[in-house]
XYZ file of C-alpha atoms in Angstrom:
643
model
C -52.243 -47.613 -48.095
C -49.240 -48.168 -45.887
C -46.884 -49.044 -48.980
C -48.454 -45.804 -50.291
C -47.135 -43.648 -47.447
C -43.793 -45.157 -46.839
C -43.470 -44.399 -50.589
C -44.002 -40.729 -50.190
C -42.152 -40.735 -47.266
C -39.068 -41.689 -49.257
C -39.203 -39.895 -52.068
C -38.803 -36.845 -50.016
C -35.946 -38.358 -47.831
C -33.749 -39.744 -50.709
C -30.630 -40.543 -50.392
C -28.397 -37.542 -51.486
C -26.263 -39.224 -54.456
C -28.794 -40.952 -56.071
C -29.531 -39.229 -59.244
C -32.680 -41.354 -59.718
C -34.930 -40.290 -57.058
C -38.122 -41.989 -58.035
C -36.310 -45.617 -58.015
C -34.617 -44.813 -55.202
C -37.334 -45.705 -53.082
C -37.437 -49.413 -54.176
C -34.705 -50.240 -51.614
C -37.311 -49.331 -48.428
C -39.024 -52.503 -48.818
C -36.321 -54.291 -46.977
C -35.716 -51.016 -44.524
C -38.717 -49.982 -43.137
C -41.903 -52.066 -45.173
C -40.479 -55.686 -44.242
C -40.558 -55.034 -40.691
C -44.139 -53.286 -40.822
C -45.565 -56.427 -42.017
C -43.917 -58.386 -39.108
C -45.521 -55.997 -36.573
C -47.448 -53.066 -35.462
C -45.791 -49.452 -35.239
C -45.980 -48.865 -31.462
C -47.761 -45.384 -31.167
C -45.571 -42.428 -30.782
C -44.560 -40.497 -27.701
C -46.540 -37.376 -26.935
C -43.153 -35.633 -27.110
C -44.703 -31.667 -26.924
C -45.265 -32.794 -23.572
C -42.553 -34.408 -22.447
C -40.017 -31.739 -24.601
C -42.255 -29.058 -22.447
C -41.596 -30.693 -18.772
C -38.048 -31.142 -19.928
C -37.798 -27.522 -20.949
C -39.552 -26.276 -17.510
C -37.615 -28.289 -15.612
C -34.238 -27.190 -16.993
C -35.372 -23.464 -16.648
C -36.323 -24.222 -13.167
C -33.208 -25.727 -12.078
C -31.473 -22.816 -13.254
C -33.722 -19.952 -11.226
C -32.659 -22.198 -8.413
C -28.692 -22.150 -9.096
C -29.732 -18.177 -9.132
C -31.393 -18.164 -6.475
C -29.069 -20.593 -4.277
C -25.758 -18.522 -5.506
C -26.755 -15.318 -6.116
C -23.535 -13.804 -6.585
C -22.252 -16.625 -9.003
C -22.655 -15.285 -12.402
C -24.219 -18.344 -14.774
C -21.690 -18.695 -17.785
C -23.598 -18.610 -20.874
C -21.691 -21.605 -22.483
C -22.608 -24.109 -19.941
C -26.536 -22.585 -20.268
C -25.901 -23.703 -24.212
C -24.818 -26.995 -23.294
C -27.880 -27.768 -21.247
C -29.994 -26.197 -24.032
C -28.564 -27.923 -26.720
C -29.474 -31.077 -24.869
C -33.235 -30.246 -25.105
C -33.740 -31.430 -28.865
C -31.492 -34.543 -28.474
C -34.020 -36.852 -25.467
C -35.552 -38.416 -28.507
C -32.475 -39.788 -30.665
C -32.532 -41.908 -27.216
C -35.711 -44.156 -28.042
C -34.894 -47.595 -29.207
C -35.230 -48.596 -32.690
C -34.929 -46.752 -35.896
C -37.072 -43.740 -37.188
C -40.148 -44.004 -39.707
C -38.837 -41.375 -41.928
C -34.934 -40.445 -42.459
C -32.109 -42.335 -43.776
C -31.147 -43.693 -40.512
C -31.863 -47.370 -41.176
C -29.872 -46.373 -44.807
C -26.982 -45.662 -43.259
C -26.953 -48.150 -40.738
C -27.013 -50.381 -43.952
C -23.978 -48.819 -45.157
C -22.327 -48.450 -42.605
C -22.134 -52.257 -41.896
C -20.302 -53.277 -45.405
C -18.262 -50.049 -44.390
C -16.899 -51.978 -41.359
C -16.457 -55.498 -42.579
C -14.547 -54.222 -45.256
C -12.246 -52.587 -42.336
C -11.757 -55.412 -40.634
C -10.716 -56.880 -43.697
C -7.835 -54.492 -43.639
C -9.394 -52.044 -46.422
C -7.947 -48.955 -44.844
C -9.952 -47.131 -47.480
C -13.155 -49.312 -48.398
C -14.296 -48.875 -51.345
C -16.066 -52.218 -52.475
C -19.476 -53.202 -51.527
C -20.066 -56.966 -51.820
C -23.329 -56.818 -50.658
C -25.853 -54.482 -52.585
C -27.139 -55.082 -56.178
C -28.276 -58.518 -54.874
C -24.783 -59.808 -53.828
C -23.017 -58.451 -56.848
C -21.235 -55.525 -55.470
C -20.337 -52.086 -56.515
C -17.777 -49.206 -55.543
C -20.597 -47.761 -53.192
C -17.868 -45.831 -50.757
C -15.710 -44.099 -53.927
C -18.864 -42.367 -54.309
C -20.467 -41.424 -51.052
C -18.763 -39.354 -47.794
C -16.938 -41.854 -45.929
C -15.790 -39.698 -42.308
C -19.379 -40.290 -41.086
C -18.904 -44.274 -41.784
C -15.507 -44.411 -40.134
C -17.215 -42.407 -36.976
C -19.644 -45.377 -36.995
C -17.268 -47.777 -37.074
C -15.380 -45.960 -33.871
C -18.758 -46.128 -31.748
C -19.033 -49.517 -32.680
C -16.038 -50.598 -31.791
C -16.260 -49.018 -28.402
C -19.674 -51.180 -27.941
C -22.787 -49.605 -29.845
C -25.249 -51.041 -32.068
C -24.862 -49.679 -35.688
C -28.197 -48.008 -34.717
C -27.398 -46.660 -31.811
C -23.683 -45.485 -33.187
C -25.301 -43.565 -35.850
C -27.431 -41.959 -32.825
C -24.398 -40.986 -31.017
C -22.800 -39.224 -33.906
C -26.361 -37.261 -34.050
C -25.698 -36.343 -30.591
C -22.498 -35.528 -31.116
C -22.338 -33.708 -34.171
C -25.628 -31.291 -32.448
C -23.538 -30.264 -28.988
C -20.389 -29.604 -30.987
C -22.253 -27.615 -33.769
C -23.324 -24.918 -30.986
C -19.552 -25.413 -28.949
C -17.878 -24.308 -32.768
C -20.281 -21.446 -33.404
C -19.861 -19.881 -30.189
C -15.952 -20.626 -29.949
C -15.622 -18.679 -33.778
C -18.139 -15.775 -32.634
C -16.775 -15.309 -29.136
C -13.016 -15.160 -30.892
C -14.180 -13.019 -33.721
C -16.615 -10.322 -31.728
C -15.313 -10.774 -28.329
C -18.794 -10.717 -26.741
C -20.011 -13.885 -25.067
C -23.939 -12.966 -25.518
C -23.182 -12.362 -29.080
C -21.411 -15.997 -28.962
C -24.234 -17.488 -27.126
C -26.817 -15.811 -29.748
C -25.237 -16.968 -32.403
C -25.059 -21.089 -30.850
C -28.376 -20.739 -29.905
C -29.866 -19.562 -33.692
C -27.777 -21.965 -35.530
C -28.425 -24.829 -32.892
C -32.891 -24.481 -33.350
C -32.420 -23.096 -37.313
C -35.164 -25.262 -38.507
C -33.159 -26.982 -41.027
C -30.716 -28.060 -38.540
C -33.574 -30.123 -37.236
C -34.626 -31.400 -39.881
C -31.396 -32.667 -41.377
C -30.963 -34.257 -37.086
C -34.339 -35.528 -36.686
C -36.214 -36.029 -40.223
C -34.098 -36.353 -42.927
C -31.298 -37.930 -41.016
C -29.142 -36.536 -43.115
C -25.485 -37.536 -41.796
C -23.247 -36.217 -44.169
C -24.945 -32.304 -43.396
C -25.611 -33.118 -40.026
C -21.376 -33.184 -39.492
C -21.002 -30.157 -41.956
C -23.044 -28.289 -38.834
C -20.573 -29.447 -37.106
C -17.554 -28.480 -38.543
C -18.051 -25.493 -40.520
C -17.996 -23.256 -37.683
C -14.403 -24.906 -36.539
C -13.042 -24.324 -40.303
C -13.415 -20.408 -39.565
C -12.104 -20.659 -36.034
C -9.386 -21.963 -37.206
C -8.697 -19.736 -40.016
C -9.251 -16.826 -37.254
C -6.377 -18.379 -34.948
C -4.422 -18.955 -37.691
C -4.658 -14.750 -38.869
C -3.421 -14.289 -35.181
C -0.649 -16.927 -34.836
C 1.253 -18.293 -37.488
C 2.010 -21.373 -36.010
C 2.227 -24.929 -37.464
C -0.647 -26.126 -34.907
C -3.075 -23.592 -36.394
C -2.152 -24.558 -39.673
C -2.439 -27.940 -39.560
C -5.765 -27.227 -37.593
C -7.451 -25.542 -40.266
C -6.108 -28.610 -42.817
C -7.604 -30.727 -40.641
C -11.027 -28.917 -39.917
C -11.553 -28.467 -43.566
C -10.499 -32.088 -44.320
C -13.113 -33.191 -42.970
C -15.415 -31.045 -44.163
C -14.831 -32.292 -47.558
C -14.905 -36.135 -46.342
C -18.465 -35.110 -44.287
C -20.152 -33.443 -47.591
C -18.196 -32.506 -50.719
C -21.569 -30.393 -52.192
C -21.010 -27.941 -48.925
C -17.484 -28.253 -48.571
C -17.481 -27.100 -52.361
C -19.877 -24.118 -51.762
C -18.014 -23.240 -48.114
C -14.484 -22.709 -50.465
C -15.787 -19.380 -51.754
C -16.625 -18.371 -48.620
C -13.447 -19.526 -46.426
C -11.397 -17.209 -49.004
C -13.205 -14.585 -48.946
C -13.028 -14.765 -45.225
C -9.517 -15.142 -45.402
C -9.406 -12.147 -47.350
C -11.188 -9.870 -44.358
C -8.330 -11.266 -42.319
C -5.327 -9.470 -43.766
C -2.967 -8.363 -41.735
C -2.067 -4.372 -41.674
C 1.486 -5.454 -40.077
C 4.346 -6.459 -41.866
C 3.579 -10.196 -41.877
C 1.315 -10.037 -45.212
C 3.696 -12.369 -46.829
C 3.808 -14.789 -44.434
C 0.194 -15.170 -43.656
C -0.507 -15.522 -47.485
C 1.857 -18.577 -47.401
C 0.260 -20.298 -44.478
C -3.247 -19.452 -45.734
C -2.384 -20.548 -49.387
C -0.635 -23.677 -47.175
C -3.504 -24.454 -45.427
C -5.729 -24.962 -48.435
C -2.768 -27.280 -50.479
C -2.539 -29.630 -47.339
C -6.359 -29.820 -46.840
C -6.940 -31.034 -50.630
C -3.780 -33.175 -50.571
C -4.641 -34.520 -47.595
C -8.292 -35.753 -48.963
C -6.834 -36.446 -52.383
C -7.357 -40.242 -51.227
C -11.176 -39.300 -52.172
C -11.929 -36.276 -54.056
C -9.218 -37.285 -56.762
C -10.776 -40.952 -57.657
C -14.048 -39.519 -57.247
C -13.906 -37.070 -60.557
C -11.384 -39.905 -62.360
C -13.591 -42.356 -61.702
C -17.140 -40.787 -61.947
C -17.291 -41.201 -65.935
C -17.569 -44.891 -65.291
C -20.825 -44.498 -63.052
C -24.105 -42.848 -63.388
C -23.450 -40.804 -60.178
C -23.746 -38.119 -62.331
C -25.747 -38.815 -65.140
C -28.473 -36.279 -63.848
C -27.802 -32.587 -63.428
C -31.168 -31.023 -62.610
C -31.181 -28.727 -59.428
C -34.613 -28.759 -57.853
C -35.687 -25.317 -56.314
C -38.087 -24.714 -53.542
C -40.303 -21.837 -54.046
C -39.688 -18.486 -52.098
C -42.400 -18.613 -49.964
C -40.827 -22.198 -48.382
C -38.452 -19.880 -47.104
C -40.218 -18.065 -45.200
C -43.352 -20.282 -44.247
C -43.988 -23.798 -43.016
C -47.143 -24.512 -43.709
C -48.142 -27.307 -40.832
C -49.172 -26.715 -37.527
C -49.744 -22.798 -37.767
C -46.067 -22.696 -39.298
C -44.704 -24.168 -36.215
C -44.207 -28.001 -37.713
C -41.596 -28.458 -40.262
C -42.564 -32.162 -41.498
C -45.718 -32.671 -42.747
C -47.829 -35.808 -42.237
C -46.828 -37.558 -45.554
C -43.033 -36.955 -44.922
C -42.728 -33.778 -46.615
C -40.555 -31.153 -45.804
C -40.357 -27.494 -45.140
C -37.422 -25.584 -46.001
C -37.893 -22.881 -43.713
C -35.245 -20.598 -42.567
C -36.536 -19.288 -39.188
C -39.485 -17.008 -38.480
C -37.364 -15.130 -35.900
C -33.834 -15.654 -38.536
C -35.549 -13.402 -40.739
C -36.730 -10.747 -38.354
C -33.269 -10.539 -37.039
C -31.046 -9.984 -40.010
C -33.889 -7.380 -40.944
C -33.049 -5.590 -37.752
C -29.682 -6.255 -38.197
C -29.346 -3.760 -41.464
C -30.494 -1.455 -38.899
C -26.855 -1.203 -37.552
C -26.017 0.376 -40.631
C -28.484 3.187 -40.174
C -28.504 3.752 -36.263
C -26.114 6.486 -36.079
C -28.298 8.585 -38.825
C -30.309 11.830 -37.188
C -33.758 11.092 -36.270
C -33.519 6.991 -36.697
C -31.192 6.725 -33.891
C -33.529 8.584 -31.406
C -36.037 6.226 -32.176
C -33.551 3.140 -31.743
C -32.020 4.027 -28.553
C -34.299 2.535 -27.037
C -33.021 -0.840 -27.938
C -29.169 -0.569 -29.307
C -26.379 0.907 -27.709
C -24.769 3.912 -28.714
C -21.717 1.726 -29.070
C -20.599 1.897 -33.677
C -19.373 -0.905 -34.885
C -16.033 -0.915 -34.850
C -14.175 -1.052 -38.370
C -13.126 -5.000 -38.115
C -17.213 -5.782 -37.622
C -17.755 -3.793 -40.237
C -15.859 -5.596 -42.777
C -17.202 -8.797 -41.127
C -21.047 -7.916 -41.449
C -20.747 -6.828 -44.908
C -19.050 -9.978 -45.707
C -21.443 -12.419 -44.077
C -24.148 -10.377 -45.509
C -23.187 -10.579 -49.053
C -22.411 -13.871 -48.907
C -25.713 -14.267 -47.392
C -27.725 -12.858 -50.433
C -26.140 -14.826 -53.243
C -26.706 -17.871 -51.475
C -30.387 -17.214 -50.899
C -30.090 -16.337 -54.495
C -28.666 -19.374 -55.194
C -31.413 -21.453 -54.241
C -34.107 -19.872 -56.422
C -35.412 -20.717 -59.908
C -34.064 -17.778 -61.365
C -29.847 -18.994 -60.211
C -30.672 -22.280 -62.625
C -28.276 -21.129 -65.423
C -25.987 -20.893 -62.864
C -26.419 -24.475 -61.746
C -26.243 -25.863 -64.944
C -23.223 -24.097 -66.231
C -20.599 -24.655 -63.267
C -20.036 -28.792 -63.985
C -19.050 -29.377 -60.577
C -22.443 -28.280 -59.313
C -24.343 -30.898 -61.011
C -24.095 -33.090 -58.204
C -25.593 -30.944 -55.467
C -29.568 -31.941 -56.859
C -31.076 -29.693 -54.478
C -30.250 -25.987 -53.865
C -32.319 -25.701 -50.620
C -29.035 -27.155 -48.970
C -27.432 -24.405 -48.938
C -29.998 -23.598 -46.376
C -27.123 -25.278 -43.703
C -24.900 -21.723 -44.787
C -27.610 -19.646 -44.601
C -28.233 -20.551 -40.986
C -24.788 -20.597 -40.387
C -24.011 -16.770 -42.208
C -27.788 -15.583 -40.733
C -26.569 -16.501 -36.925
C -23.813 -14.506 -37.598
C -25.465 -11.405 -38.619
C -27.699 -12.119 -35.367
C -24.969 -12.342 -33.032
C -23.099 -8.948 -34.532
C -26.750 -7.465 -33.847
C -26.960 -8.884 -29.981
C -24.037 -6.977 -29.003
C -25.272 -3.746 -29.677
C -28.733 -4.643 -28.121
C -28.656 -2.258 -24.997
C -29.967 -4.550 -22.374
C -29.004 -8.124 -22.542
C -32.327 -9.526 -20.868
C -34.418 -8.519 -24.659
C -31.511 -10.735 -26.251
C -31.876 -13.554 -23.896
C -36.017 -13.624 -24.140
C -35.614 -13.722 -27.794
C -33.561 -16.732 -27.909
C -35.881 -18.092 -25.665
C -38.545 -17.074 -27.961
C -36.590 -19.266 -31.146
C -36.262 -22.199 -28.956
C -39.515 -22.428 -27.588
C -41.817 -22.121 -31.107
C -39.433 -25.170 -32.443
C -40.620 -27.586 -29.639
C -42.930 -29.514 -32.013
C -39.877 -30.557 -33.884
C -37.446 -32.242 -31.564
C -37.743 -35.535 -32.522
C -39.022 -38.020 -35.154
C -42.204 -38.683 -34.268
C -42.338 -42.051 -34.782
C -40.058 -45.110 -34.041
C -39.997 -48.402 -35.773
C -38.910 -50.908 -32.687
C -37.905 -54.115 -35.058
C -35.502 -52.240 -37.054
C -32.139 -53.652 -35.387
C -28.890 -54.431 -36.539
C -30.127 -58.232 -37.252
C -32.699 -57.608 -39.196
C -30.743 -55.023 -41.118
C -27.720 -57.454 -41.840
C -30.163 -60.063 -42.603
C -31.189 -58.265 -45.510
C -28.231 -56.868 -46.822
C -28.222 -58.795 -49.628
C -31.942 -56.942 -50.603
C -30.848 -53.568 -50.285
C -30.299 -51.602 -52.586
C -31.254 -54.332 -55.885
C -31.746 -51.754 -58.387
C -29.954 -48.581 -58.025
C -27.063 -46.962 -56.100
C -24.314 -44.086 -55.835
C -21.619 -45.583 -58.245
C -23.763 -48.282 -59.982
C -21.649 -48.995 -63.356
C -22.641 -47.954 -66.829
C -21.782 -51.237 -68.636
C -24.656 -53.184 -66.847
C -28.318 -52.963 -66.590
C -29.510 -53.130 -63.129
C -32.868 -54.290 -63.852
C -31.513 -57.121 -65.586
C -29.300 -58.294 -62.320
C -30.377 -61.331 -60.499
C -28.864 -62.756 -57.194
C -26.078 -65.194 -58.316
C -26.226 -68.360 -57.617
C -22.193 -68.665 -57.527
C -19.466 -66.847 -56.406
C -17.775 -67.958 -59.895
C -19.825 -69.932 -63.225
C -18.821 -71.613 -65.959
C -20.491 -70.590 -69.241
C -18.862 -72.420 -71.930
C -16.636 -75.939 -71.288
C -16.328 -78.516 -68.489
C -14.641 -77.534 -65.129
C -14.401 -77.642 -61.271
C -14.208 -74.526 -59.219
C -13.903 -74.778 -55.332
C -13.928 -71.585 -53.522
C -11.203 -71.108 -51.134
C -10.920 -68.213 -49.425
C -13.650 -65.074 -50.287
C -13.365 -61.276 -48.408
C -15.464 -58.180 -50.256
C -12.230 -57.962 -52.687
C -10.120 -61.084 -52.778
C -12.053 -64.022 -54.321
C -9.195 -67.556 -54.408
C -10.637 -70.046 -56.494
C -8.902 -73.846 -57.073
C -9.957 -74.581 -60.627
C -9.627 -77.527 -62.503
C -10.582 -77.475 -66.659
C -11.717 -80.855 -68.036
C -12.161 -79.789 -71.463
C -9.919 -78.711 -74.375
C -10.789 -74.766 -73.151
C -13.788 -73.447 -70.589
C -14.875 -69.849 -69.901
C -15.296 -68.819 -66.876
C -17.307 -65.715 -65.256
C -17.069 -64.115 -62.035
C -20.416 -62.995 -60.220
C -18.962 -59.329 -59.287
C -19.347 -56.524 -61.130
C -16.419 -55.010 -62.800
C -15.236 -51.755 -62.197
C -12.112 -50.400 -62.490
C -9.410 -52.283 -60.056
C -11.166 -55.950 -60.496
C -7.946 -57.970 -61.942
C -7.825 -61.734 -62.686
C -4.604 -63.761 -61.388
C -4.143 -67.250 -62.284
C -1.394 -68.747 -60.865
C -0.214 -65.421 -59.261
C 0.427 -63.601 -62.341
C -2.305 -60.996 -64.070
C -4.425 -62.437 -66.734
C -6.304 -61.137 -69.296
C -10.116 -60.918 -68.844
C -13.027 -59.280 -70.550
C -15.964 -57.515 -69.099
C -17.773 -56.133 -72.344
C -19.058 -59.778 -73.526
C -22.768 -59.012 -75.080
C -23.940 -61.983 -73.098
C -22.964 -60.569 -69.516
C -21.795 -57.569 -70.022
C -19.967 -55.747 -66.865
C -18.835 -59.070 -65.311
C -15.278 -60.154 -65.236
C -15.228 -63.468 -67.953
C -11.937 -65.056 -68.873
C -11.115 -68.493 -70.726
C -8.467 -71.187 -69.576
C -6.822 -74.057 -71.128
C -7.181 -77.776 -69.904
C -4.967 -77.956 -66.315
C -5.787 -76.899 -63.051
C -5.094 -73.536 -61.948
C -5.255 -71.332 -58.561
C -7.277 -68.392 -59.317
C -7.513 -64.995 -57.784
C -10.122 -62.194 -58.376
C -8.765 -59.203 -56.631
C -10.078 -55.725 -56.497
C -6.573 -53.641 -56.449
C -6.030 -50.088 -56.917
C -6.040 -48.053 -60.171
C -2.945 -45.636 -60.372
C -4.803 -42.704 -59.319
C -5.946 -44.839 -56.290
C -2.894 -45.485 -55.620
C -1.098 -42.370 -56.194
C -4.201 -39.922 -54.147
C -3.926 -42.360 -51.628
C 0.407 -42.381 -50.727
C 0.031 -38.636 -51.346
C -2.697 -38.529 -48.713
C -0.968 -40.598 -45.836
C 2.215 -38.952 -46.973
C 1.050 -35.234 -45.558
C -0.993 -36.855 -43.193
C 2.287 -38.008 -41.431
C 4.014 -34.881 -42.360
C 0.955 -33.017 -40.758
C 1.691 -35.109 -37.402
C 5.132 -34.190 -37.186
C 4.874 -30.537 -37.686
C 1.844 -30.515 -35.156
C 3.776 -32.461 -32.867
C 7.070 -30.075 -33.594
C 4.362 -27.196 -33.177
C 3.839 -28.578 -29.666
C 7.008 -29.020 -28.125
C 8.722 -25.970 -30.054
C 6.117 -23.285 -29.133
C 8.692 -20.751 -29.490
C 7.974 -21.331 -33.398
C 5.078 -19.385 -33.753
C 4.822 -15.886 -33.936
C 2.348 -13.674 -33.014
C -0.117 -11.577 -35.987
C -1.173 -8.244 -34.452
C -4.440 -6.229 -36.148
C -2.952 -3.105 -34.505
C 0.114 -1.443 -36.894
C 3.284 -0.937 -34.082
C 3.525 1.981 -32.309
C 5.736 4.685 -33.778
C 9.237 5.215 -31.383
C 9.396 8.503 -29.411
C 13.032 10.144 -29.789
């Protein structure tokens, strides 16, 4: 029964790059079931409750700052800071969660960091999974969360508990970029706060935090709203530090989630577009914008460029189907009267937001207010403010953008899907649910600054914070889930399947080997000398007339045999072990070196990469101490001179 649950549990929470889902869930055994059978789940916190006091005592507190200093006005950003706080009390429970991915990447993320230590400024290699025989794990899955591990780790935290922190993290500076890009676009600070506060509690923001653990989309929350905030401050200042901003803000977009950073391109230019200048810098904002996207993919060329080179030697992508949640998903959760958006096998509801909806639906009424008889009716509630002509062209972009992407993730978009190559990859088309909470609190801030009394705009974000209590936190932990008994079982994880397994072996024939290096044919002596996760020295010595010798890693492009420091010809299509390195020497002894090296386009993406990333320093730097340099975009066309 409990081998029946965990199973379900994990075949909703795969891991996004595997393109065999039902497989996939083989690898929880070691995860989650191992330690089950050691010990009993301890029962979970009644965390309604305790979210509740939490909540009333926050909103008490600040009645009392009110009431102590009256004639202090209470700045709405440091209210969202103390609100965003509310949904993060349970990341702080010991020990990892019964559903998610969080023990997954915790079992990434360790290879990740061994491999740094070895010096790997770009890891690649896993030694560990596929039962000790390795594979490029990290070509094909986002690294910036791993290396944001590795940084809390260094500075003391558990892998657990670093993975935890960049939760945390990622949450509070989701709602500090939202309101910074609505506050500089709109120039309203309840329209910012709105905004922070709907894409903060958007259901699926808590689900990707708290169920799913999904890392890689958790960071995109992050940092989406900072690639537009930069693009804004770049439309108003040319300057270098803007530029290399944005490059920098999209750059790691693309090393957080490739599938959003791909969908976000579309919108980022279209954006751009809305952003013209009416002055006579056209020219020169083209250049910095068309600038600005060149250094952002030459700056990540270190990944994206290997990763499509590369891929046809995988089966990352050997499956293309997009699954689609039905429509009514969108609109409905069906647990706990709508209000719980896991049910109690693991599954997941896709939800939008019951109060998301009912806002861009009022929102279209902004187009309409100013008509005759309507307006007399709304008055009541909106200003008699219009929108001025730059929110305009804003709203009607967000909204557009808005309906093909909920278009997008319906049944009927499949041809769509399944002509565009690149969107093969993205298996499941409710994730573009992360834009449409990110485009739909948009549309609801635009709408709360033409609300005529800010108190209605403030009880309805109380309103969408309150009716998500129920899902601010996993509801379970597992307490003997620690870094130990994660690393002790490395070499378990992960046995069968993979992102980036290779195409010349078959995983279900792989067994743990019993040798770094064997000899199948001929007499010999091999005496390991020195082993990291990609340089295997070997002292060798051949008793007979010729011996063949294989190497217990699995090739992929890079592996290359040295004997005697120079490159030696090897084979890895032999129909007895195919995808392992195999190579014959003559009677002698030999020093032997299996090294995993880089491929040309490895080493090509990856100079270009730390090439602009040094020539990004140095005009940032220049940008710093030269301010003089940039020069000022104006929206407003010069005034004419009086003679």
């Amino acid at each position: 029964m409990l081998k029946e649950k965990r199973r379900k549990l994990w075949m909703i929470n795969v891991n996004p790059f595997s393109a065999h889902r039902i497989q996939y869930v083989r690898c929880h055994r070691v995860i989650l079931v191992y330690t089950y059978r050691m010990c009993s789940m301890p029962e979970p916190y009644n965390m309604v409750v305790i979210s509740a006091i939490i909540t009333f005592g926050l909103v008490a507190a600040l009645f009392v700052y009110r009431y102590i200093f009256p004639k202090k006005k209470l700045k709405l950003f440091f209210v969202l800071i103390l609100l965003s706080l509310l949904p993060l009390w349970s990341i702080l429970r010991p020990g990892s969660y019964e559903s998610g991915d969080l023990a997954i990447h915790a079992t990434f993320a360790m290879p990740f960091f061994d491999s740094l230590k070895e010096g790997n400024v770009v890891p690649i290699w896993n030694s560990y999974f596929l039962q000790g025989n390795g594979y490029p794990l990290y070509a094909f899955t986002y690294p910036f969360p791993y290396y944001a591990i590795s940084l809390f780790h260094v500075a003391g935290f558990s892998f657990i508990d670093s993975i935890k922190a960049l939760l945390i993290v990622s949450f509070i500076g989701s709602g500090v970029g939202i309101y910074a890009f609505v506050k500089k676009e709109l120039q309203s600070d309840i329209s910012a706060f709105t905004a922070a506060v709907f894409y903060l509690f958007a259901p699926y923001h808590l689900i990707d935090m708290h169920f799913r653990v999904a890392l890689g989309e958790t960071i995109a929350f992050m940092i989406l709203p900072f690639c537009f905030f930069m693009l804004k401050n770049m439309s108003k200042t040319l300057s270098y530090k803007n530029l290399m901003g944005f490059a920098f803000a999209f750059g790691l977009l693309i090393l957080s989630h490739q599938a959003i950073a791909l969908i976000t391109l579309p919108l980022l230019l279209m954006y751009a577009a809305t952003l013209y200048p009416t002055n006579l810098q056209k020219l020169r904002y083209t250049i910095f914008v068309g600038a600005g996207f060149i250094l952002t993919l030459a700056l990540t060329l270190f990944y994206w460029l290997p990763l499509l080179v590369e891929s046809k030697y995988t089966n990352i992508l050997s499956a293309g189907t997009i699954e689609f949640p039905t429509m009514r998903e969108f609109f409905y959760s069906p647990w706990r009267w709508g209000f719980l958006y896991q049910g109690h096998q693991g599954e997941l509801s896709f939800i939008l937001g019951y109060i998301h909806w009912i806002g861009i639906a009022l929102s279209l009424l902004l187009l309409i207010k100013n008509k005759g008889h309507i307006f007399g009716i709304l008055s009541k509630f909106f200003s008699s403010k219009s929108m001025i002509y730059r929110e305009k062209v804003l709203y009607a972009m967000v909204l557009g953008a808005f309906i093909t992407l909920f278009f997008m993730t319906q049944k009927v978009s499949q041809p769509i899907w399944t002509s565009i190559t690149l969107l093969h990859g993205f298996q499941f088309s409710y994730r573009l649910l992360l834009l449409l909470a990110f485009l739909s609190s948009i549309l609801i801030g635009i709408l709360a600054k033409y609300i005529k009394r800010p108190t209605i705009v403030l009880v309805v974000c109380a309103i969408t914070i309150g009716i998500t209590i129920l899902n601010w936190g996993n509801r379970k932990t597992v307490l003997n889930v620690t870094d130990a008994t994660i690393r002790a079982n490395l070499l378990q994880s992960f046995t069968k399947v993979g992102p980036g397994r290779t195409v010349w072996v078959d995983t279900d024939m792989l067994k743990p080997p019993k040798t770094p290096m064997e000899i199948t044919q001929g007499k010999a002596e091999i005496t390991q000398t020195y082993r990291t996760s990609t340089t295997h020295r070997y002292t060798v010595r051949v008793d007979s007339d010729t011996a063949i010798l294989k190497e217990n890693t699995l090739y992929f492009p890079g592996w290359t045999v040295f004997v005697d420091e120079r490159s030696y010809p090897m084979s890895f299509t032999n129909a007895s072990s195919p995808g392992f390195p195999m190579f014959s020497l003559l009677r002698g002894k030999y020093d032997v070196e299996v090294k995993f090296v880089d491929t040309p386009v490895r080493f090509f993406s990856k100079r270009i990469s730390f090439g602009v990333a040094l020539i990004m320093l140095e005009l940032f730097l220049f940008s710093v101490f030269r301010p003089h340099s940039a020069k000022i975009v104006s929206w407003q066309k010069p005034p004419r001179s009086r003679r």
